[in-house]
PDB file of C-alpha atoms and ligand atoms in Angstrom:
ATOM      1  CA  MET A 206      81.967 -68.600 -74.220  1.00  0.00           C
ATOM      2  CA  ARG A 207      85.111 -70.015 -74.206  1.00  0.00           C
ATOM      3  CA  THR A 208      85.336 -70.505 -78.259  1.00  0.00           C
ATOM      4  CA  LEU A 209      83.876 -66.930 -78.877  1.00  0.00           C
ATOM      5  CA  SER A 210      86.457 -65.458 -76.118  1.00  0.00           C
ATOM      6  CA  SER A 211      89.735 -67.067 -77.955  1.00  0.00           C
ATOM      7  CA  GLU A 212      88.435 -65.570 -81.548  1.00  0.00           C
ATOM      8  CA  LEU A 213      87.593 -61.942 -80.171  1.00  0.00           C
ATOM      9  CA  ARG A 214      90.943 -62.205 -78.210  1.00  0.00           C
ATOM     10  CA  ARG A 215      92.996 -62.011 -80.837  1.00  0.00           C
ATOM     11  CA  GLU A 216      92.242 -58.793 -82.324  1.00  0.00           C
ATOM     12  CA  LYS A 217      90.399 -57.262 -79.477  1.00  0.00           C
ATOM     13  CA  MET A 218      90.869 -56.269 -75.803  1.00  0.00           C
ATOM     14  CA  ILE A 219      88.025 -57.872 -73.706  1.00  0.00           C
ATOM     15  CA  GLY A 220      87.357 -56.349 -70.609  1.00  0.00           C
ATOM     16  CA  PHE A 221      85.550 -58.227 -67.839  1.00  0.00           C
ATOM     17  CA  VAL A 222      82.963 -57.296 -64.784  1.00  0.00           C
ATOM     18  CA  PRO A 223      82.082 -60.553 -63.127  1.00  0.00           C
ATOM     19  CA  THR A 224      78.654 -60.099 -61.293  1.00  0.00           C
ATOM     20  CA  MET A 225      75.954 -61.789 -59.292  1.00  0.00           C
ATOM     21  CA  GLY A 226      73.570 -59.952 -60.953  1.00  0.00           C
ATOM     22  CA  PHE A 227      70.298 -58.187 -59.517  1.00  0.00           C
ATOM     23  CA  LEU A 228      72.712 -54.761 -60.840  1.00  0.00           C
ATOM     24  CA  HIS A 229      72.892 -51.573 -59.268  1.00  0.00           C
ATOM     25  CA  GLY A 230      74.792 -48.449 -59.680  1.00  0.00           C
ATOM     26  CA  GLY A 231      77.805 -49.782 -58.510  1.00  0.00           C
ATOM     27  CA  HIS A 232      77.778 -52.795 -60.744  1.00  0.00           C
ATOM     28  CA  LEU A 233      77.045 -50.202 -63.579  1.00  0.00           C
ATOM     29  CA  SER A 234      79.836 -47.951 -63.040  1.00  0.00           C
ATOM     30  CA  LEU A 235      82.661 -51.019 -63.127  1.00  0.00           C
ATOM     31  CA  VAL A 236      80.735 -51.851 -66.653  1.00  0.00           C
ATOM     32  CA  ASP A 237      81.346 -48.058 -67.656  1.00  0.00           C
ATOM     33  CA  ARG A 238      84.962 -48.478 -66.252  1.00  0.00           C
ATOM     34  CA  ALA A 239      85.256 -51.754 -68.663  1.00  0.00           C
ATOM     35  CA  VAL A 240      83.654 -49.778 -71.473  1.00  0.00           C
ATOM     36  CA  SER A 241      86.094 -47.365 -71.355  1.00  0.00           C
ATOM     37  CA  LEU A 242      89.306 -49.342 -71.178  1.00  0.00           C
ATOM     38  CA  SER A 243      88.306 -52.242 -73.726  1.00  0.00           C
ATOM     39  CA  ASP A 244      87.053 -52.995 -77.196  1.00  0.00           C
ATOM     40  CA  ILE A 245      84.419 -55.844 -76.372  1.00  0.00           C
ATOM     41  CA  VAL A 246      83.068 -55.853 -72.627  1.00  0.00           C
ATOM     42  CA  VAL A 247      81.964 -59.162 -71.252  1.00  0.00           C
ATOM     43  CA  VAL A 248      79.573 -59.050 -67.738  1.00  0.00           C
ATOM     44  CA  SER A 249      79.151 -62.384 -66.118  1.00  0.00           C
ATOM     45  CA  ILE A 250      75.586 -63.348 -63.995  1.00  0.00           C
ATOM     46  CA  PHE A 251      76.327 -65.959 -61.462  1.00  0.00           C
ATOM     47  CA  VAL A 252      74.940 -65.898 -57.941  1.00  0.00           C
ATOM     48  CA  ASN A 253      77.849 -68.489 -56.926  1.00  0.00           C
ATOM     49  CA  PRO A 254      76.831 -70.794 -54.382  1.00  0.00           C
ATOM     50  CA  GLU A 255      80.428 -71.708 -52.797  1.00  0.00           C
ATOM     51  CA  GLN A 256      80.845 -68.158 -51.465  1.00  0.00           C
ATOM     52  CA  PHE A 257      77.686 -68.459 -49.638  1.00  0.00           C
ATOM     53  CA  GLY A 258      77.841 -69.857 -46.043  1.00  0.00           C
ATOM     54  CA  PRO A 259      75.074 -72.383 -45.214  1.00  0.00           C
ATOM     55  CA  SER A 260      73.389 -70.045 -42.731  1.00  0.00           C
ATOM     56  CA  GLU A 261      73.404 -67.186 -45.533  1.00  0.00           C
ATOM     57  CA  ASP A 262      71.286 -65.999 -47.969  1.00  0.00           C
ATOM     58  CA  PHE A 263      72.541 -67.907 -51.392  1.00  0.00           C
ATOM     59  CA  LEU A 264      68.874 -69.034 -52.095  1.00  0.00           C
ATOM     60  CA  THR A 265      66.654 -65.682 -51.297  1.00  0.00           C
ATOM     61  CA  TYR A 266      69.853 -63.835 -53.226  1.00  0.00           C
ATOM     62  CA  PRO A 267      68.017 -61.237 -55.092  1.00  0.00           C
ATOM     63  CA  ARG A 268      67.650 -62.274 -58.660  1.00  0.00           C
ATOM     64  CA  ASP A 269      66.126 -60.660 -62.168  1.00  0.00           C
ATOM     65  CA  PHE A 270      68.040 -61.465 -65.265  1.00  0.00           C
ATOM     66  CA  GLY A 271      65.726 -59.931 -67.769  1.00  0.00           C
ATOM     67  CA  ARG A 272      66.314 -56.272 -65.908  1.00  0.00           C
ATOM     68  CA  ASP A 273      69.867 -56.533 -65.712  1.00  0.00           C
ATOM     69  CA  ARG A 274      69.896 -57.860 -69.053  1.00  0.00           C
ATOM     70  CA  ARG A 275      68.228 -54.494 -70.323  1.00  0.00           C
ATOM     71  CA  LEU A 276      70.455 -52.364 -68.127  1.00  0.00           C
ATOM     72  CA  LEU A 277      73.616 -54.143 -69.550  1.00  0.00           C
ATOM     73  CA  GLU A 278      72.322 -53.295 -73.310  1.00  0.00           C
ATOM     74  CA  GLU A 279      71.799 -49.458 -72.479  1.00  0.00           C
ATOM     75  CA  LYS A 280      75.278 -49.828 -70.736  1.00  0.00           C
ATOM     76  CA  GLY A 281      76.728 -50.915 -73.824  1.00  0.00           C
ATOM     77  CA  ALA A 282      77.847 -54.454 -72.564  1.00  0.00           C
ATOM     78  CA  ASP A 283      78.352 -56.950 -75.616  1.00  0.00           C
ATOM     79  CA  ILE A 284      77.714 -59.961 -73.770  1.00  0.00           C
ATOM     80  CA  VAL A 285      76.097 -61.197 -70.713  1.00  0.00           C
ATOM     81  CA  PHE A 286      77.501 -64.637 -69.902  1.00  0.00           C
ATOM     82  CA  TYR A 287      74.814 -66.331 -67.910  1.00  0.00           C
ATOM     83  CA  PRO A 288      75.923 -69.807 -67.154  1.00  0.00           C
ATOM     84  CA  GLU A 289      73.913 -72.580 -65.183  1.00  0.00           C
ATOM     85  CA  THR A 290      75.366 -73.832 -61.361  1.00  0.00           C
ATOM     86  CA  GLU A 291      75.564 -77.627 -62.962  1.00  0.00           C
ATOM     87  CA  ASP A 292      77.842 -75.878 -66.062  1.00  0.00           C
ATOM     88  CA  ILE A 293      80.272 -74.374 -63.498  1.00  0.00           C
ATOM     89  CA  TYR A 294      80.029 -76.938 -61.127  1.00  0.00           C
ATOM     90  CA  PRO A 295      79.228 -80.332 -62.363  1.00  0.00           C
ATOM     91  CA  PRO A 296      78.574 -83.397 -60.414  1.00  0.00           C
ATOM     92  CA  GLY A 297      82.364 -84.441 -58.681  1.00  0.00           C
ATOM     93  CA  TYR A 298      83.639 -80.915 -58.929  1.00  0.00           C
ATOM     94  CA  SER A 299      86.224 -80.963 -56.752  1.00  0.00           C
ATOM     95  CA  THR A 300      88.992 -78.262 -57.349  1.00  0.00           C
ATOM     96  CA  TYR A 301      89.029 -75.343 -55.268  1.00  0.00           C
ATOM     97  CA  VAL A 302      91.611 -71.785 -55.309  1.00  0.00           C
ATOM     98  CA  GLU A 303      93.034 -70.275 -52.005  1.00  0.00           C
ATOM     99  CA  VAL A 304      94.934 -67.481 -51.572  1.00  0.00           C
ATOM    100  CA  GLU A 305      96.633 -67.728 -48.586  1.00  0.00           C
ATOM    101  CA  GLY A 306      96.388 -65.371 -45.448  1.00  0.00           C
ATOM    102  CA  PHE A 307      92.897 -64.122 -46.394  1.00  0.00           C
ATOM    103  CA  ASP A 308      90.429 -65.835 -44.130  1.00  0.00           C
ATOM    104  CA  THR A 309      91.981 -64.583 -41.086  1.00  0.00           C
ATOM    105  CA  THR A 310      91.017 -60.961 -41.292  1.00  0.00           C
ATOM    106  CA  LEU A 311      87.500 -59.016 -42.277  1.00  0.00           C
ATOM    107  CA  CYS A 312      85.099 -60.637 -43.863  1.00  0.00           C
ATOM    108  CA  GLY A 313      87.217 -63.874 -44.348  1.00  0.00           C
ATOM    109  CA  ALA A 314      87.714 -64.518 -40.604  1.00  0.00           C
ATOM    110  CA  ARG A 315      84.038 -64.478 -40.493  1.00  0.00           C
ATOM    111  CA  ARG A 316      82.814 -66.042 -43.050  1.00  0.00           C
ATOM    112  CA  PRO A 317      84.431 -69.484 -43.542  1.00  0.00           C
ATOM    113  CA  GLY A 318      85.445 -70.667 -47.265  1.00  0.00           C
ATOM    114  CA  HIS A 319      83.873 -67.496 -48.704  1.00  0.00           C
ATOM    115  CA  MET A 320      87.305 -66.189 -50.171  1.00  0.00           C
ATOM    116  CA  ARG A 321      87.866 -69.648 -51.627  1.00  0.00           C
ATOM    117  CA  GLY A 322      84.800 -69.366 -53.085  1.00  0.00           C
ATOM    118  CA  VAL A 323      85.671 -66.312 -54.558  1.00  0.00           C
ATOM    119  CA  ALA A 324      89.043 -67.207 -55.936  1.00  0.00           C
ATOM    120  CA  THR A 325      87.763 -70.379 -57.283  1.00  0.00           C
ATOM    121  CA  ILE A 326      84.648 -68.869 -59.391  1.00  0.00           C
ATOM    122  CA  CYS A 327      87.080 -65.773 -60.071  1.00  0.00           C
ATOM    123  CA  MET A 328      89.641 -68.169 -61.525  1.00  0.00           C
ATOM    124  CA  LYS A 329      87.026 -70.394 -63.752  1.00  0.00           C
ATOM    125  CA  LEU A 330      85.291 -67.227 -65.224  1.00  0.00           C
ATOM    126  CA  PHE A 331      89.003 -65.939 -66.022  1.00  0.00           C
ATOM    127  CA  ASN A 332      89.600 -69.384 -67.844  1.00  0.00           C
ATOM    128  CA  ILE A 333      86.422 -69.186 -69.662  1.00  0.00           C
ATOM    129  CA  VAL A 334      86.037 -65.448 -70.874  1.00  0.00           C
ATOM    130  CA  LYS A 335      90.165 -64.693 -70.720  1.00  0.00           C
ATOM    131  CA  PRO A 336      89.830 -61.121 -70.255  1.00  0.00           C
ATOM    132  CA  HIS A 337      92.765 -58.933 -70.720  1.00  0.00           C
ATOM    133  CA  LEU A 338      91.535 -56.844 -67.975  1.00  0.00           C
ATOM    134  CA  ALA A 339      88.536 -57.041 -65.141  1.00  0.00           C
ATOM    135  CA  VAL A 340      87.217 -54.991 -63.439  1.00  0.00           C
ATOM    136  CA  PHE A 341      86.539 -55.202 -59.598  1.00  0.00           C
ATOM    137  CA  GLY A 342      84.424 -52.652 -56.729  1.00  0.00           C
ATOM    138  CA  GLU A 343      86.506 -51.093 -54.171  1.00  0.00           C
ATOM    139  CA  LYS A 344      83.858 -51.667 -51.691  1.00  0.00           C
ATOM    140  CA  ASP A 345      84.716 -55.475 -51.775  1.00  0.00           C
ATOM    141  CA  TYR A 346      88.195 -54.368 -50.646  1.00  0.00           C
ATOM    142  CA  GLN A 347      89.506 -57.638 -49.394  1.00  0.00           C
ATOM    143  CA  GLN A 348      88.253 -59.328 -53.035  1.00  0.00           C
ATOM    144  CA  ALA A 349      90.043 -57.078 -55.010  1.00  0.00           C
ATOM    145  CA  VAL A 350      93.335 -57.057 -53.055  1.00  0.00           C
ATOM    146  CA  MET A 351      92.921 -61.210 -52.816  1.00  0.00           C
ATOM    147  CA  ILE A 352      91.921 -61.458 -56.648  1.00  0.00           C
ATOM    148  CA  LYS A 353      95.126 -59.111 -57.680  1.00  0.00           C
ATOM    149  CA  LYS A 354      97.423 -61.485 -55.815  1.00  0.00           C
ATOM    150  CA  MET A 355      96.003 -64.336 -57.614  1.00  0.00           C
ATOM    151  CA  VAL A 356      96.450 -63.255 -60.948  1.00  0.00           C
ATOM    152  CA  SER A 357     100.086 -61.967 -59.960  1.00  0.00           C
ATOM    153  CA  ASP A 358     100.685 -65.342 -58.115  1.00  0.00           C
ATOM    154  CA  MET A 359      99.141 -67.595 -60.774  1.00  0.00           C
ATOM    155  CA  ASN A 360     100.646 -65.615 -63.748  1.00  0.00           C
ATOM    156  CA  LEU A 361      97.659 -64.885 -65.207  1.00  0.00           C
ATOM    157  CA  ASP A 362      97.861 -62.851 -68.575  1.00  0.00           C
ATOM    158  CA  MET A 363      95.550 -60.077 -67.597  1.00  0.00           C
ATOM    159  CA  GLU A 364      95.124 -56.806 -64.978  1.00  0.00           C
ATOM    160  CA  ILE A 365      92.988 -56.331 -62.359  1.00  0.00           C
ATOM    161  CA  VAL A 366      91.264 -52.683 -62.421  1.00  0.00           C
ATOM    162  CA  THR A 367      89.597 -51.183 -59.308  1.00  0.00           C
ATOM    163  CA  SER A 368      86.813 -48.726 -59.542  1.00  0.00           C
ATOM    164  CA  PRO A 369      85.489 -46.378 -56.251  1.00  0.00           C
ATOM    165  CA  THR A 370      82.620 -47.492 -54.339  1.00  0.00           C
ATOM    166  CA  VAL A 371      79.309 -45.877 -55.632  1.00  0.00           C
ATOM    167  CA  ARG A 372      77.330 -44.089 -52.657  1.00  0.00           C
ATOM    168  CA  GLU A 373      73.436 -42.967 -52.233  1.00  0.00           C
ATOM    169  CA  GLU A 374      72.814 -39.101 -51.483  1.00  0.00           C
ATOM    170  CA  ASP A 375      73.618 -39.840 -47.633  1.00  0.00           C
ATOM    171  CA  GLY A 376      76.447 -41.627 -48.006  1.00  0.00           C
ATOM    172  CA  LEU A 377      75.064 -45.623 -47.886  1.00  0.00           C
ATOM    173  CA  ALA A 378      77.381 -47.658 -50.387  1.00  0.00           C
ATOM    174  CA  VAL A 379      75.064 -48.889 -52.950  1.00  0.00           C
ATOM    175  CA  SER A 380      74.450 -52.812 -52.601  1.00  0.00           C
ATOM    176  CA  SER A 381      72.016 -55.795 -53.607  1.00  0.00           C
ATOM    177  CA  ARG A 382      71.496 -56.689 -49.851  1.00  0.00           C
ATOM    178  CA  ASN A 383      70.244 -52.867 -49.061  1.00  0.00           C
ATOM    179  CA  ARG A 384      66.984 -54.118 -50.833  1.00  0.00           C
ATOM    180  CA  TYR A 385      66.402 -56.088 -47.358  1.00  0.00           C
ATOM    181  CA  LEU A 386      66.364 -53.098 -45.236  1.00  0.00           C
ATOM    182  CA  ASN A 387      63.099 -51.419 -43.849  1.00  0.00           C
ATOM    183  CA  GLU A 388      62.842 -47.652 -43.784  1.00  0.00           C
ATOM    184  CA  GLU A 389      64.181 -47.758 -40.190  1.00  0.00           C
ATOM    185  CA  GLU A 390      66.879 -49.666 -40.788  1.00  0.00           C
ATOM    186  CA  ARG A 391      67.557 -47.974 -44.379  1.00  0.00           C
ATOM    187  CA  ARG A 392      67.733 -44.569 -42.422  1.00  0.00           C
ATOM    188  CA  ASP A 393      69.877 -46.016 -39.835  1.00  0.00           C
ATOM    189  CA  ALA A 394      72.609 -47.409 -42.249  1.00  0.00           C
ATOM    190  CA  ALA A 395      73.535 -44.384 -43.284  1.00  0.00           C
ATOM    191  CA  VAL A 396      75.456 -43.987 -39.906  1.00  0.00           C
ATOM    192  CA  LEU A 397      78.071 -46.371 -41.331  1.00  0.00           C
ATOM    193  CA  TYR A 398      80.024 -43.869 -44.346  1.00  0.00           C
ATOM    194  CA  ARG A 399      79.619 -41.419 -41.229  1.00  0.00           C
ATOM    195  CA  ALA A 400      81.535 -43.562 -38.772  1.00  0.00           C
ATOM    196  CA  LEU A 401      84.308 -44.037 -41.717  1.00  0.00           C
ATOM    197  CA  LEU A 402      84.513 -40.545 -42.211  1.00  0.00           C
ATOM    198  CA  LEU A 403      85.046 -39.583 -38.598  1.00  0.00           C
ATOM    199  CA  GLY A 404      88.117 -43.016 -38.362  1.00  0.00           C
ATOM    200  CA  LYS A 405      89.401 -40.752 -41.258  1.00  0.00           C
ATOM    201  CA  LYS A 406      89.634 -37.627 -39.854  1.00  0.00           C
ATOM    202  CA  LEU A 407      90.501 -39.251 -36.246  1.00  0.00           C
ATOM    203  CA  ILE A 408      93.621 -40.830 -38.232  1.00  0.00           C
ATOM    204  CA  GLU A 409      94.076 -38.014 -40.438  1.00  0.00           C
ATOM    205  CA  GLY A 410      94.326 -35.527 -37.752  1.00  0.00           C
ATOM    206  CA  GLY A 411      97.393 -37.344 -35.611  1.00  0.00           C
ATOM    207  CA  GLU A 412      95.327 -40.230 -33.403  1.00  0.00           C
ATOM    208  CA  ASP A 413      97.959 -43.204 -34.358  1.00  0.00           C
ATOM    209  CA  ASN A 414      95.759 -45.827 -31.233  1.00  0.00           C
ATOM    210  CA  VAL A 415      93.636 -48.749 -32.979  1.00  0.00           C
ATOM    211  CA  ASP A 416      91.308 -49.131 -30.285  1.00  0.00           C
ATOM    212  CA  GLU A 417      90.610 -44.744 -29.814  1.00  0.00           C
ATOM    213  CA  VAL A 418      89.791 -45.102 -33.351  1.00  0.00           C
ATOM    214  CA  VAL A 419      87.682 -48.154 -33.387  1.00  0.00           C
ATOM    215  CA  GLY A 420      86.114 -46.937 -30.091  1.00  0.00           C
ATOM    216  CA  ALA A 421      84.998 -43.684 -31.519  1.00  0.00           C
ATOM    217  CA  MET A 422      83.286 -45.159 -34.233  1.00  0.00           C
ATOM    218  CA  GLU A 423      81.856 -47.752 -32.197  1.00  0.00           C
ATOM    219  CA  LYS A 424      80.124 -45.442 -29.947  1.00  0.00           C
ATOM    220  CA  MET A 425      78.534 -43.409 -33.133  1.00  0.00           C
ATOM    221  CA  ILE A 426      77.340 -46.556 -34.616  1.00  0.00           C
ATOM    222  CA  GLU A 427      75.797 -48.499 -31.383  1.00  0.00           C
ATOM    223  CA  GLU A 428      73.470 -44.829 -31.292  1.00  0.00           C
ATOM    224  CA  LYS A 429      71.302 -46.768 -34.042  1.00  0.00           C
ATOM    225  CA  LYS A 430      68.776 -49.036 -32.806  1.00  0.00           C
ATOM    226  CA  THR A 431      68.969 -51.416 -35.349  1.00  0.00           C
ATOM    227  CA  ALA A 432      72.695 -51.635 -35.973  1.00  0.00           C
ATOM    228  CA  ARG A 433      74.490 -54.938 -34.520  1.00  0.00           C
ATOM    229  CA  ILE A 434      78.455 -54.286 -34.938  1.00  0.00           C
ATOM    230  CA  GLU A 435      80.018 -57.547 -37.074  1.00  0.00           C
ATOM    231  CA  TYR A 436      83.431 -56.111 -36.900  1.00  0.00           C
ATOM    232  CA  ILE A 437      85.557 -52.819 -37.021  1.00  0.00           C
ATOM    233  CA  GLU A 438      88.813 -53.331 -38.312  1.00  0.00           C
ATOM    234  CA  VAL A 439      91.975 -51.284 -38.672  1.00  0.00           C
ATOM    235  CA  VAL A 440      93.926 -52.853 -41.428  1.00  0.00           C
ATOM    236  CA  ASN A 441      97.498 -52.263 -43.579  1.00  0.00           C
ATOM    237  CA  SER A 442      95.943 -50.740 -46.867  1.00  0.00           C
ATOM    238  CA  GLU A 443      98.349 -53.084 -48.880  1.00  0.00           C
ATOM    239  CA  ASN A 444      98.551 -56.354 -47.158  1.00  0.00           C
ATOM    240  CA  LEU A 445      95.242 -56.191 -45.129  1.00  0.00           C
ATOM    241  CA  LYS A 446      97.324 -57.380 -42.401  1.00  0.00           C
ATOM    242  CA  LEU A 447      95.946 -56.108 -38.659  1.00  0.00           C
ATOM    243  CA  THR A 448      98.142 -53.028 -37.603  1.00  0.00           C
ATOM    244  CA  GLU A 449      98.645 -52.115 -33.816  1.00  0.00           C
ATOM    245  CA  ARG A 450      99.906 -48.194 -34.549  1.00  0.00           C
ATOM    246  CA  ILE A 451      98.710 -46.374 -37.330  1.00  0.00           C
ATOM    247  CA  ASP A 452     101.902 -45.096 -39.131  1.00  0.00           C
ATOM    248  CA  ARG A 453     101.352 -45.624 -42.509  1.00  0.00           C
ATOM    249  CA  PRO A 454      98.234 -45.869 -45.103  1.00  0.00           C
ATOM    250  CA  VAL A 455      95.342 -47.932 -43.639  1.00  0.00           C
ATOM    251  CA  LEU A 456      91.869 -49.298 -44.417  1.00  0.00           C
ATOM    252  CA  LEU A 457      89.300 -48.781 -42.151  1.00  0.00           C
ATOM    253  CA  ALA A 458      86.753 -51.536 -42.600  1.00  0.00           C
ATOM    254  CA  LEU A 459      83.155 -52.896 -41.131  1.00  0.00           C
ATOM    255  CA  SER A 460      80.727 -54.852 -40.824  1.00  0.00           C
ATOM    256  CA  VAL A 461      77.081 -54.154 -39.217  1.00  0.00           C
ATOM    257  CA  HIS A 462      73.728 -56.197 -39.570  1.00  0.00           C
ATOM    258  CA  PHE A 463      70.822 -53.861 -39.889  1.00  0.00           C
ATOM    259  CA  GLY A 464      67.716 -56.624 -39.664  1.00  0.00           C
ATOM    260  CA  GLY A 465      68.621 -59.403 -42.194  1.00  0.00           C
ATOM    261  CA  ALA A 466      71.009 -57.091 -43.782  1.00  0.00           C
ATOM    262  CA  ARG A 467      74.730 -57.641 -43.571  1.00  0.00           C
ATOM    263  CA  LEU A 468      76.539 -54.383 -44.659  1.00  0.00           C
ATOM    264  CA  ILE A 469      80.377 -53.904 -45.779  1.00  0.00           C
ATOM    265  CA  ASP A 470      81.965 -50.797 -46.574  1.00  0.00           C
ATOM    266  CA  ASN A 471      85.652 -49.441 -46.063  1.00  0.00           C
ATOM    267  CA  ILE A 472      87.701 -46.625 -46.269  1.00  0.00           C
ATOM    268  CA  ILE A 473      91.211 -45.616 -46.645  1.00  0.00           C
ATOM    269  CA  ALA A 474      93.100 -43.256 -44.078  1.00  0.00           C
ATOM    270  CA  VAL A 475      97.096 -41.800 -44.621  1.00  0.00           C
ATOM    271  CA  PRO A 476      98.147 -40.517 -41.659  1.00  0.00           C
ATOM    272  CA  GLU A 477     100.086 -37.310 -41.898  1.00  0.00           C
ATOM    273  CA  ASP A 478     103.374 -38.534 -41.594  1.00  0.00           C
ATOM    274  CA  ALA A 479     103.244 -41.453 -43.871  1.00  0.00           C
ATOM    275  CA  THR A 480     102.255 -39.438 -47.076  1.00  0.00           C
TER     276      THR A 480
HETATM  277  O1  PAF B 157      81.337 -59.174 -56.212  1.00  0.00           O
HETATM  278  C1  PAF B 157      80.854 -60.125 -56.681  1.00  0.00           C
HETATM  279  O2  PAF B 157      79.508 -59.801 -56.768  1.00  0.00           O
HETATM  280  C2  PAF B 157      81.015 -61.606 -56.469  1.00  0.00           C
HETATM  281  O3  PAF B 157      82.338 -61.865 -54.964  1.00  0.00           O
HETATM  282  C3  PAF B 157      81.953 -62.129 -57.633  1.00  0.00           C
HETATM  283  C4  PAF B 157      83.199 -61.166 -57.723  1.00  0.00           C
HETATM  284  C5  PAF B 157      80.915 -61.966 -58.907  1.00  0.00           C
HETATM  285  C6  PAF B 157      82.249 -63.427 -57.475  1.00  0.00           C
HETATM  286  O4  PAF B 157      80.763 -64.460 -57.574  1.00  0.00           O
END
């Protein structure tokens, strides 16, 4: 992959979409974006053990390479990079990338080692694929902000492009983990987007108290029997720091369990006096 990329990079604009496979409409929209911005599109498929905690779903994470390859061909991706775990982390591997401050809020605070695992694999993939640009989904907002910071801090010669969250008809963000939901959980999970819209409406209608906004969202989600809230947070949309009063653009972000599925989603809200 490195040899191929070095040759291609001389004359072609390389766009890159890193994924963990089991592709859905969200991933495919990132591929569309990369196709529209580059000459050659590389998609990686690698379920990265370093970003899963010991009690998380690394072993059961859905995988279907044949299906993924067909979908990527149909979408016009040029190269699928599908390394083995040992190629990426050979015995004795010991170097990690940590972007400071990302393990104290949102998913970073609840999944020890997760953000470090994501930063490390992205740095490695960027060094191997040598893209001019990489496309990340806004559903994993914290991840996208962290990777932009890493690229800037480490002077990487590439750009990070973000792309909007793709939703089902009832608003549920598409995710590989939606397949863990049974019928009732799937129906209940649609409440997440409604709760985010409620929070946004409150803020944009003048509510500046975080507890009021979070309380209203919690109440709506808790009405669903299968929902178990992990967090609902309101953070500064640029640096992801917790905010006490909502007087600038914020990210409303949440993580909620439905049965065995941990789902995340977010939305940006801009109070009137901040526009
Ligand atoms: O968003 C994901 O699927 C993963 O975190 C990524 C960026 C492919 C790194 O493993």
